[in-house]
Amino acid sequence: MPIESNVDFTLVEQYFHISPKGMEEPLLHIPARQLLDGPTMLGVLEKGQALLRGKGLDISASYLGLSLFNLVATSQLFLSQYNQWLVFDLDNIAFEVENHGDHAHIGYKIINLQWKEAPTEDRDLFIELEMRRVFAELISPVIAVIAEQAKVNQAMIWNQFAARMTFVRDYVLENDPRPNVREQFSADYEVVTKQLTPDVFGRKVNPFVHEPKYIDSPYQEGKKVIMRSSCCMYYRREEGQKCFNCPILKESEREAMFHKIRSKQESTATAG
């Protein structure tokens, strides 16, 4: 039985908007290779700025960059669940954008599903080689064009990857009921964050190396939320504000936001 008949895309489709069927009503559908074209990328960034009501191209650059992280996270998730690496390259995916009124979804339609089975031995080497390929051929080149056209530093995008991957790991450990999947994702996470050298990513440092910091959640008593490893630029929207777990938010502002959110929840609960 083909591996694709057993794969459940529900999770990555819901959170990452990546699937073989793509979006129902895409506002944009662009073959990934075209994202390397400067004018095409500029058009995508300008459309993103308009949809997000951004004050500049930096916010759309941030969101588009994070969509590339989602490709890596998707491959990591399937690797732990099915022992199969989902191959992404410039010729087998298309970038899509869908407008939902008060927000927009960005993601990728998989044009041609390709899988590679992870070996029993030398799994770490397998992960390194696949990471090396996808970053060299897809992610790094597209990030470079994003940064060039938006006139931002590439680090703005790269620096977000660490906390995002930690969040995905935490989600799997807290929500997947299968012990073998949780154990495998943790082991593969250690390879990515601790064993891969910076040259795999074409960077001076491994973008996934990060000491996560957790802070009290204002939304659930006794819960923690992870501090982002870099600002996502969400506050750069019209009437926007920094996220509660933004690393550039002043602690005094965070504390005030914490109490405001808690007070609002308490008022809602009392009214209900």
PDB file of C-alpha atoms in Angstrom:
ATOM      1  CA  MET A   1       0.000   0.000   0.000  1.00  0.00           C
ATOM      2  CA  PRO A   2       1.467   3.422  -0.967  1.00  0.00           C
ATOM      3  CA  ILE A   3       2.619   5.478   2.015  1.00  0.00           C
ATOM      4  CA  GLU A   4       0.414   8.417   0.996  1.00  0.00           C
ATOM      5  CA  SER A   5      -2.733   6.329   1.531  1.00  0.00           C
ATOM      6  CA  ASN A   6      -1.824   6.042   5.223  1.00  0.00           C
ATOM      7  CA  VAL A   7      -0.714   9.629   5.865  1.00  0.00           C
ATOM      8  CA  ASP A   8      -2.994  11.984   7.759  1.00  0.00           C
ATOM      9  CA  PHE A   9      -2.466  15.593   6.673  1.00  0.00           C
ATOM     10  CA  THR A  10      -5.103  16.977   9.044  1.00  0.00           C
ATOM     11  CA  LEU A  11      -2.679  18.509  11.539  1.00  0.00           C
ATOM     12  CA  VAL A  12      -0.309  20.168   9.064  1.00  0.00           C
ATOM     13  CA  GLU A  13      -3.211  21.300   6.904  1.00  0.00           C
ATOM     14  CA  GLN A  14      -4.891  22.925   9.895  1.00  0.00           C
ATOM     15  CA  TYR A  15      -1.845  24.661  11.364  1.00  0.00           C
ATOM     16  CA  PHE A  16       0.585  24.971   8.458  1.00  0.00           C
ATOM     17  CA  HIS A  17      -1.827  25.020   5.466  1.00  0.00           C
ATOM     18  CA  ILE A  18       0.257  22.432   3.623  1.00  0.00           C
ATOM     19  CA  SER A  19      -1.453  19.579   1.771  1.00  0.00           C
ATOM     20  CA  PRO A  20      -1.787  17.826  -1.590  1.00  0.00           C
ATOM     21  CA  LYS A  21      -5.245  19.333  -2.143  1.00  0.00           C
ATOM     22  CA  GLY A  22      -4.192  22.921  -1.445  1.00  0.00           C
ATOM     23  CA  MET A  23      -6.505  25.756  -0.493  1.00  0.00           C
ATOM     24  CA  GLU A  24     -10.135  25.888  -1.556  1.00  0.00           C
ATOM     25  CA  GLU A  25     -10.086  29.413  -2.997  1.00  0.00           C
ATOM     26  CA  PRO A  26      -6.470  30.581  -3.323  1.00  0.00           C
ATOM     27  CA  LEU A  27      -6.004  34.258  -3.985  1.00  0.00           C
ATOM     28  CA  LEU A  28      -2.468  33.445  -5.147  1.00  0.00           C
ATOM     29  CA  HIS A  29      -1.080  30.215  -6.581  1.00  0.00           C
ATOM     30  CA  ILE A  30       2.568  30.492  -7.547  1.00  0.00           C
ATOM     31  CA  PRO A  31       4.910  27.608  -8.413  1.00  0.00           C
ATOM     32  CA  ALA A  32       7.671  27.712  -5.806  1.00  0.00           C
ATOM     33  CA  ARG A  33      10.458  28.132  -8.341  1.00  0.00           C
ATOM     34  CA  GLN A  34       8.944  31.469  -9.365  1.00  0.00           C
ATOM     35  CA  LEU A  35       9.577  32.755  -5.836  1.00  0.00           C
ATOM     36  CA  LEU A  36      13.237  33.079  -6.837  1.00  0.00           C
ATOM     37  CA  ASP A  37      12.266  35.783  -9.326  1.00  0.00           C
ATOM     38  CA  GLY A  38      12.701  39.214  -7.729  1.00  0.00           C
ATOM     39  CA  PRO A  39       9.691  40.998  -9.268  1.00  0.00           C
ATOM     40  CA  THR A  40       7.436  38.019  -8.542  1.00  0.00           C
ATOM     41  CA  MET A  41       8.580  37.948  -4.924  1.00  0.00           C
ATOM     42  CA  LEU A  42       8.057  41.698  -4.595  1.00  0.00           C
ATOM     43  CA  GLY A  43       4.493  41.267  -5.839  1.00  0.00           C
ATOM     44  CA  VAL A  44       3.877  38.515  -3.278  1.00  0.00           C
ATOM     45  CA  LEU A  45       5.267  40.664  -0.474  1.00  0.00           C
ATOM     46  CA  GLU A  46       3.162  43.662  -1.500  1.00  0.00           C
ATOM     47  CA  LYS A  47       0.028  41.517  -1.655  1.00  0.00           C
ATOM     48  CA  GLY A  48       0.872  40.141   1.776  1.00  0.00           C
ATOM     49  CA  GLN A  49       1.345  43.625   3.186  1.00  0.00           C
ATOM     50  CA  ALA A  50      -2.086  44.629   1.903  1.00  0.00           C
ATOM     51  CA  LEU A  51      -3.809  41.528   3.302  1.00  0.00           C
ATOM     52  CA  LEU A  52      -2.103  41.896   6.678  1.00  0.00           C
ATOM     53  CA  ARG A  53      -2.631  45.667   6.731  1.00  0.00           C
ATOM     54  CA  GLY A  54       1.077  45.973   7.305  1.00  0.00           C
ATOM     55  CA  LYS A  55       2.994  49.202   7.708  1.00  0.00           C
ATOM     56  CA  GLY A  56       5.806  47.834   5.558  1.00  0.00           C
ATOM     57  CA  LEU A  57       7.063  44.773   3.731  1.00  0.00           C
ATOM     58  CA  ASP A  58       8.777  43.494   6.870  1.00  0.00           C
ATOM     59  CA  ILE A  59       5.622  41.849   8.221  1.00  0.00           C
ATOM     60  CA  SER A  60       4.871  39.983   4.989  1.00  0.00           C
ATOM     61  CA  ALA A  61       8.558  38.994   4.783  1.00  0.00           C
ATOM     62  CA  SER A  62       8.291  37.548   8.288  1.00  0.00           C
ATOM     63  CA  TYR A  63       5.152  35.558   7.537  1.00  0.00           C
ATOM     64  CA  LEU A  64       6.458  34.233   4.238  1.00  0.00           C
ATOM     65  CA  GLY A  65       9.726  33.232   5.907  1.00  0.00           C
ATOM     66  CA  LEU A  66       7.869  31.348   8.625  1.00  0.00           C
ATOM     67  CA  SER A  67       5.907  29.449   5.988  1.00  0.00           C
ATOM     68  CA  LEU A  68       9.250  27.991   4.890  1.00  0.00           C
ATOM     69  CA  PHE A  69       9.883  26.824   8.447  1.00  0.00           C
ATOM     70  CA  ASN A  70       6.528  25.061   8.276  1.00  0.00           C
ATOM     71  CA  LEU A  71       7.850  22.897   5.448  1.00  0.00           C
ATOM     72  CA  VAL A  72      10.659  21.649   7.680  1.00  0.00           C
ATOM     73  CA  ALA A  73       8.320  21.094  10.615  1.00  0.00           C
ATOM     74  CA  THR A  74       5.980  19.094   8.380  1.00  0.00           C
ATOM     75  CA  SER A  75       8.793  16.812   7.234  1.00  0.00           C
ATOM     76  CA  GLN A  76       9.902  16.338  10.859  1.00  0.00           C
ATOM     77  CA  LEU A  77       6.379  15.452  11.965  1.00  0.00           C
ATOM     78  CA  PHE A  78       5.909  12.843   9.274  1.00  0.00           C
ATOM     79  CA  LEU A  79       9.377  11.435   9.928  1.00  0.00           C
ATOM     80  CA  SER A  80       8.457  10.695  13.537  1.00  0.00           C
ATOM     81  CA  GLN A  81       4.985   9.381  12.680  1.00  0.00           C
ATOM     82  CA  TYR A  82       5.658   7.253   9.604  1.00  0.00           C
ATOM     83  CA  ASN A  83       9.447   6.972   9.403  1.00  0.00           C
ATOM     84  CA  GLN A  84       9.171   8.721   6.034  1.00  0.00           C
ATOM     85  CA  TRP A  85      10.668  12.055   4.997  1.00  0.00           C
ATOM     86  CA  LEU A  86       8.318  14.188   2.894  1.00  0.00           C
ATOM     87  CA  VAL A  87      10.445  15.703   0.144  1.00  0.00           C
ATOM     88  CA  PHE A  88       9.967  19.377  -0.665  1.00  0.00           C
ATOM     89  CA  ASP A  89      11.700  21.127  -3.539  1.00  0.00           C
ATOM     90  CA  LEU A  90      11.099  24.074  -5.845  1.00  0.00           C
ATOM     91  CA  ASP A  91       9.385  21.920  -8.458  1.00  0.00           C
ATOM     92  CA  ASN A  92       6.927  19.902  -6.383  1.00  0.00           C
ATOM     93  CA  ILE A  93       5.143  22.618  -4.397  1.00  0.00           C
ATOM     94  CA  ALA A  94       3.242  25.830  -5.096  1.00  0.00           C
ATOM     95  CA  PHE A  95       2.888  28.789  -2.760  1.00  0.00           C
ATOM     96  CA  GLU A  96      -0.710  29.734  -1.996  1.00  0.00           C
ATOM     97  CA  VAL A  97      -2.513  32.548  -0.189  1.00  0.00           C
ATOM     98  CA  GLU A  98      -6.156  32.508   0.862  1.00  0.00           C
ATOM     99  CA  ASN A  99      -8.065  35.523   2.165  1.00  0.00           C
ATOM    100  CA  HIS A 100     -10.346  34.985   5.169  1.00  0.00           C
ATOM    101  CA  GLY A 101     -11.448  38.557   5.687  1.00  0.00           C
ATOM    102  CA  ASP A 102      -9.923  39.450   9.046  1.00  0.00           C
ATOM    103  CA  HIS A 103      -6.891  37.240   8.408  1.00  0.00           C
ATOM    104  CA  ALA A 104      -5.095  35.383   5.643  1.00  0.00           C
ATOM    105  CA  HIS A 105      -3.678  31.879   5.330  1.00  0.00           C
ATOM    106  CA  ILE A 106      -0.393  31.252   3.551  1.00  0.00           C
ATOM    107  CA  GLY A 107       0.873  27.786   2.756  1.00  0.00           C
ATOM    108  CA  TYR A 108       1.787  25.313   0.041  1.00  0.00           C
ATOM    109  CA  LYS A 109       0.030  22.900  -2.253  1.00  0.00           C
ATOM    110  CA  ILE A 110       2.023  19.727  -2.820  1.00  0.00           C
ATOM    111  CA  ILE A 111       1.960  19.105  -6.557  1.00  0.00           C
ATOM    112  CA  ASN A 112       3.828  15.815  -6.490  1.00  0.00           C
ATOM    113  CA  LEU A 113       4.069  13.756  -3.295  1.00  0.00           C
ATOM    114  CA  GLN A 114       7.561  12.323  -2.827  1.00  0.00           C
ATOM    115  CA  TRP A 115       8.715  10.245   0.148  1.00  0.00           C
ATOM    116  CA  LYS A 116      12.018   8.838   1.370  1.00  0.00           C
ATOM    117  CA  GLU A 117      12.063   6.075   3.952  1.00  0.00           C
ATOM    118  CA  ALA A 118      14.411   6.733   6.850  1.00  0.00           C
ATOM    119  CA  PRO A 119      17.002   3.964   7.330  1.00  0.00           C
ATOM    120  CA  THR A 120      17.228   1.925  10.516  1.00  0.00           C
ATOM    121  CA  GLU A 121      20.941   2.653  10.723  1.00  0.00           C
ATOM    122  CA  ASP A 122      22.539   6.075  10.234  1.00  0.00           C
ATOM    123  CA  ARG A 123      19.241   7.889  10.798  1.00  0.00           C
ATOM    124  CA  ASP A 124      21.160  10.961  12.000  1.00  0.00           C
ATOM    125  CA  LEU A 125      23.126  11.076   8.744  1.00  0.00           C
ATOM    126  CA  PHE A 126      19.899  10.678   6.772  1.00  0.00           C
ATOM    127  CA  ILE A 127      18.364  13.680   8.560  1.00  0.00           C
ATOM    128  CA  GLU A 128      21.498  15.739   7.969  1.00  0.00           C
ATOM    129  CA  LEU A 129      21.560  14.989   4.246  1.00  0.00           C
ATOM    130  CA  GLU A 130      17.867  15.779   3.803  1.00  0.00           C
ATOM    131  CA  MET A 131      18.187  18.966   5.816  1.00  0.00           C
ATOM    132  CA  ARG A 132      21.255  19.971   3.830  1.00  0.00           C
ATOM    133  CA  ARG A 133      19.398  19.439   0.564  1.00  0.00           C
ATOM    134  CA  VAL A 134      16.158  21.245   1.441  1.00  0.00           C
ATOM    135  CA  PHE A 135      17.944  24.249   2.929  1.00  0.00           C
ATOM    136  CA  ALA A 136      20.487  24.581   0.114  1.00  0.00           C
ATOM    137  CA  GLU A 137      18.014  24.083  -2.728  1.00  0.00           C
ATOM    138  CA  LEU A 138      14.815  25.623  -1.393  1.00  0.00           C
ATOM    139  CA  ILE A 139      14.707  27.436   1.920  1.00  0.00           C
ATOM    140  CA  SER A 140      17.930  29.448   1.931  1.00  0.00           C
ATOM    141  CA  PRO A 141      17.571  30.715  -1.667  1.00  0.00           C
ATOM    142  CA  VAL A 142      13.972  31.816  -1.116  1.00  0.00           C
ATOM    143  CA  ILE A 143      14.815  33.534   2.179  1.00  0.00           C
ATOM    144  CA  ALA A 144      17.592  35.429   0.385  1.00  0.00           C
ATOM    145  CA  VAL A 145      15.131  36.738  -2.225  1.00  0.00           C
ATOM    146  CA  ILE A 146      12.578  37.641   0.456  1.00  0.00           C
ATOM    147  CA  ALA A 147      15.168  39.648   2.376  1.00  0.00           C
ATOM    148  CA  GLU A 148      16.481  41.343  -0.746  1.00  0.00           C
ATOM    149  CA  GLN A 149      13.066  42.440  -1.995  1.00  0.00           C
ATOM    150  CA  ALA A 150      11.732  43.462   1.435  1.00  0.00           C
ATOM    151  CA  LYS A 151      15.039  45.161   2.290  1.00  0.00           C
ATOM    152  CA  VAL A 152      15.316  43.374   5.645  1.00  0.00           C
ATOM    153  CA  ASN A 153      18.089  41.380   7.285  1.00  0.00           C
ATOM    154  CA  GLN A 154      17.778  37.625   6.733  1.00  0.00           C
ATOM    155  CA  ALA A 155      18.299  37.149  10.469  1.00  0.00           C
ATOM    156  CA  MET A 156      14.793  38.539  11.036  1.00  0.00           C
ATOM    157  CA  ILE A 157      13.472  35.335   9.468  1.00  0.00           C
ATOM    158  CA  TRP A 158      16.082  32.802  10.568  1.00  0.00           C
ATOM    159  CA  ASN A 159      15.982  33.804  14.225  1.00  0.00           C
ATOM    160  CA  GLN A 160      12.343  32.744  14.531  1.00  0.00           C
ATOM    161  CA  PHE A 161      13.003  29.112  13.626  1.00  0.00           C
ATOM    162  CA  ALA A 162      14.341  27.971  17.016  1.00  0.00           C
ATOM    163  CA  ALA A 163      11.341  28.689  19.233  1.00  0.00           C
ATOM    164  CA  ARG A 164       8.976  27.535  16.505  1.00  0.00           C
ATOM    165  CA  MET A 165      10.612  24.116  16.400  1.00  0.00           C
ATOM    166  CA  THR A 166      10.581  23.918  20.198  1.00  0.00           C
ATOM    167  CA  PHE A 167       6.871  24.750  20.138  1.00  0.00           C
ATOM    168  CA  VAL A 168       6.239  21.933  17.640  1.00  0.00           C
ATOM    169  CA  ARG A 169       8.192  19.519  19.843  1.00  0.00           C
ATOM    170  CA  ASP A 170       6.226  20.560  22.926  1.00  0.00           C
ATOM    171  CA  TYR A 171       2.958  20.160  21.039  1.00  0.00           C
ATOM    172  CA  VAL A 172       3.852  16.623  19.975  1.00  0.00           C
ATOM    173  CA  LEU A 173       4.977  15.628  23.474  1.00  0.00           C
ATOM    174  CA  GLU A 174       1.813  17.013  25.054  1.00  0.00           C
ATOM    175  CA  ASN A 175      -0.744  15.865  22.506  1.00  0.00           C
ATOM    176  CA  ASP A 176       0.337  12.792  20.558  1.00  0.00           C
ATOM    177  CA  PRO A 177      -0.962   9.679  22.367  1.00  0.00           C
ATOM    178  CA  ARG A 178       1.643   7.362  20.782  1.00  0.00           C
ATOM    179  CA  PRO A 179       4.772   6.892  22.941  1.00  0.00           C
ATOM    180  CA  ASN A 180       6.883   5.786  19.978  1.00  0.00           C
ATOM    181  CA  VAL A 181       6.049   8.973  18.047  1.00  0.00           C
ATOM    182  CA  ARG A 182       6.848  11.192  21.028  1.00  0.00           C
ATOM    183  CA  GLU A 183      10.146   9.407  21.612  1.00  0.00           C
ATOM    184  CA  GLN A 184      11.131   9.529  17.938  1.00  0.00           C
ATOM    185  CA  PHE A 185      10.296  13.213  17.547  1.00  0.00           C
ATOM    186  CA  SER A 186      12.367  14.019  20.638  1.00  0.00           C
ATOM    187  CA  ALA A 187      15.319  12.026  19.285  1.00  0.00           C
ATOM    188  CA  ASP A 188      15.108  13.677  15.851  1.00  0.00           C
ATOM    189  CA  TYR A 189      14.745  17.086  17.510  1.00  0.00           C
ATOM    190  CA  GLU A 190      18.031  16.470  19.329  1.00  0.00           C
ATOM    191  CA  VAL A 191      19.725  15.732  16.001  1.00  0.00           C
ATOM    192  CA  VAL A 192      18.461  18.968  14.445  1.00  0.00           C
ATOM    193  CA  THR A 193      19.186  21.212  17.432  1.00  0.00           C
ATOM    194  CA  LYS A 194      22.412  19.715  18.747  1.00  0.00           C
ATOM    195  CA  GLN A 195      24.163  17.699  16.061  1.00  0.00           C
ATOM    196  CA  LEU A 196      23.753  19.616  12.816  1.00  0.00           C
ATOM    197  CA  THR A 197      26.569  22.044  12.105  1.00  0.00           C
ATOM    198  CA  PRO A 198      25.906  25.619  10.859  1.00  0.00           C
ATOM    199  CA  ASP A 199      27.097  24.827   7.322  1.00  0.00           C
ATOM    200  CA  VAL A 200      24.044  22.571   6.855  1.00  0.00           C
ATOM    201  CA  PHE A 201      21.997  25.780   6.819  1.00  0.00           C
ATOM    202  CA  GLY A 202      24.594  28.014   5.162  1.00  0.00           C
ATOM    203  CA  ARG A 203      24.701  30.108   8.329  1.00  0.00           C
ATOM    204  CA  LYS A 204      27.302  31.014  10.941  1.00  0.00           C
ATOM    205  CA  VAL A 205      25.175  29.328  13.593  1.00  0.00           C
ATOM    206  CA  ASN A 206      22.584  26.553  13.573  1.00  0.00           C
ATOM    207  CA  PRO A 207      19.259  28.489  13.519  1.00  0.00           C
ATOM    208  CA  PHE A 208      17.627  25.849  15.710  1.00  0.00           C
ATOM    209  CA  VAL A 209      20.112  26.184  18.588  1.00  0.00           C
ATOM    210  CA  HIS A 210      18.284  28.043  21.312  1.00  0.00           C
ATOM    211  CA  GLU A 211      17.677  27.810  25.039  1.00  0.00           C
ATOM    212  CA  PRO A 212      13.883  28.077  25.290  1.00  0.00           C
ATOM    213  CA  LYS A 213      12.369  30.357  27.898  1.00  0.00           C
ATOM    214  CA  TYR A 214       8.903  29.756  29.296  1.00  0.00           C
ATOM    215  CA  ILE A 215       6.691  32.346  30.966  1.00  0.00           C
ATOM    216  CA  ASP A 216       3.359  32.153  32.793  1.00  0.00           C
ATOM    217  CA  SER A 217       0.403  32.068  30.444  1.00  0.00           C
ATOM    218  CA  PRO A 218      -2.258  34.741  30.948  1.00  0.00           C
ATOM    219  CA  TYR A 219      -4.787  32.501  29.210  1.00  0.00           C
ATOM    220  CA  GLN A 220      -4.639  29.359  31.395  1.00  0.00           C
ATOM    221  CA  GLU A 221      -3.901  29.231  35.097  1.00  0.00           C
ATOM    222  CA  GLY A 222      -0.791  27.165  35.826  1.00  0.00           C
ATOM    223  CA  LYS A 223       0.220  26.909  32.161  1.00  0.00           C
ATOM    224  CA  LYS A 224       3.389  28.205  30.517  1.00  0.00           C
ATOM    225  CA  VAL A 225       3.960  29.653  27.059  1.00  0.00           C
ATOM    226  CA  ILE A 226       7.247  29.703  25.224  1.00  0.00           C
ATOM    227  CA  MET A 227       8.923  33.028  24.581  1.00  0.00           C
ATOM    228  CA  ARG A 228       9.527  33.569  20.884  1.00  0.00           C
ATOM    229  CA  SER A 229      13.180  33.449  19.846  1.00  0.00           C
ATOM    230  CA  SER A 230      12.623  36.542  17.680  1.00  0.00           C
ATOM    231  CA  CYS A 231       9.848  39.014  16.954  1.00  0.00           C
ATOM    232  CA  CYS A 232       7.391  37.901  14.262  1.00  0.00           C
ATOM    233  CA  MET A 233       6.675  41.550  13.358  1.00  0.00           C
ATOM    234  CA  TYR A 234       2.940  41.140  13.988  1.00  0.00           C
ATOM    235  CA  TYR A 235       2.885  44.516  15.725  1.00  0.00           C
ATOM    236  CA  ARG A 236       3.825  46.122  12.407  1.00  0.00           C
ATOM    237  CA  ARG A 237       0.167  45.972  11.353  1.00  0.00           C
ATOM    238  CA  GLU A 238      -2.118  48.985  11.422  1.00  0.00           C
ATOM    239  CA  GLU A 239      -3.215  49.333  15.047  1.00  0.00           C
ATOM    240  CA  GLY A 240      -1.067  46.307  15.798  1.00  0.00           C
ATOM    241  CA  GLN A 241       0.587  45.430  19.082  1.00  0.00           C
ATOM    242  CA  LYS A 242       3.347  43.085  20.191  1.00  0.00           C
ATOM    243  CA  CYS A 243       2.434  39.532  21.178  1.00  0.00           C
ATOM    244  CA  PHE A 244       2.446  38.619  24.871  1.00  0.00           C
ATOM    245  CA  ASN A 245       5.418  36.297  24.327  1.00  0.00           C
ATOM    246  CA  CYS A 246       7.393  38.677  22.104  1.00  0.00           C
ATOM    247  CA  PRO A 247      11.048  38.916  23.183  1.00  0.00           C
ATOM    248  CA  ILE A 248      11.237  42.660  22.478  1.00  0.00           C
ATOM    249  CA  LEU A 249       8.253  43.446  24.699  1.00  0.00           C
ATOM    250  CA  LYS A 250       9.307  45.299  27.840  1.00  0.00           C
ATOM    251  CA  GLU A 251       8.680  43.353  31.031  1.00  0.00           C
ATOM    252  CA  SER A 252       6.540  46.166  32.401  1.00  0.00           C
ATOM    253  CA  GLU A 253       4.421  46.007  29.233  1.00  0.00           C
ATOM    254  CA  ARG A 254       4.182  42.222  29.488  1.00  0.00           C
ATOM    255  CA  GLU A 255       3.021  42.416  33.089  1.00  0.00           C
ATOM    256  CA  ALA A 256       0.382  45.002  32.201  1.00  0.00           C
ATOM    257  CA  MET A 257      -0.777  42.861  29.273  1.00  0.00           C
ATOM    258  CA  PHE A 258      -0.906  39.798  31.554  1.00  0.00           C
ATOM    259  CA  HIS A 259      -3.264  41.500  33.994  1.00  0.00           C
ATOM    260  CA  LYS A 260      -5.388  42.979  31.210  1.00  0.00           C
ATOM    261  CA  ILE A 261      -5.904  39.557  29.604  1.00  0.00           C
ATOM    262  CA  ARG A 262      -6.656  37.937  32.965  1.00  0.00           C
ATOM    263  CA  SER A 263      -9.151  40.664  33.882  1.00  0.00           C
ATOM    264  CA  LYS A 264     -10.913  40.309  30.551  1.00  0.00           C
ATOM    265  CA  GLN A 265     -11.207  36.540  30.994  1.00  0.00           C
ATOM    266  CA  GLU A 266     -12.536  36.928  34.524  1.00  0.00           C
ATOM    267  CA  SER A 267     -15.123  39.451  33.339  1.00  0.00           C
ATOM    268  CA  THR A 268     -16.206  37.123  30.522  1.00  0.00           C
ATOM    269  CA  ALA A 269     -16.502  34.188  32.935  1.00  0.00           C
ATOM    270  CA  THR A 270     -18.571  36.253  35.373  1.00  0.00           C
ATOM    271  CA  ALA A 271     -20.846  37.498  32.602  1.00  0.00           C
ATOM    272  CA  GLY A 272     -21.325  33.930  31.349  1.00  0.00           C
TER     273      GLY A 272
END
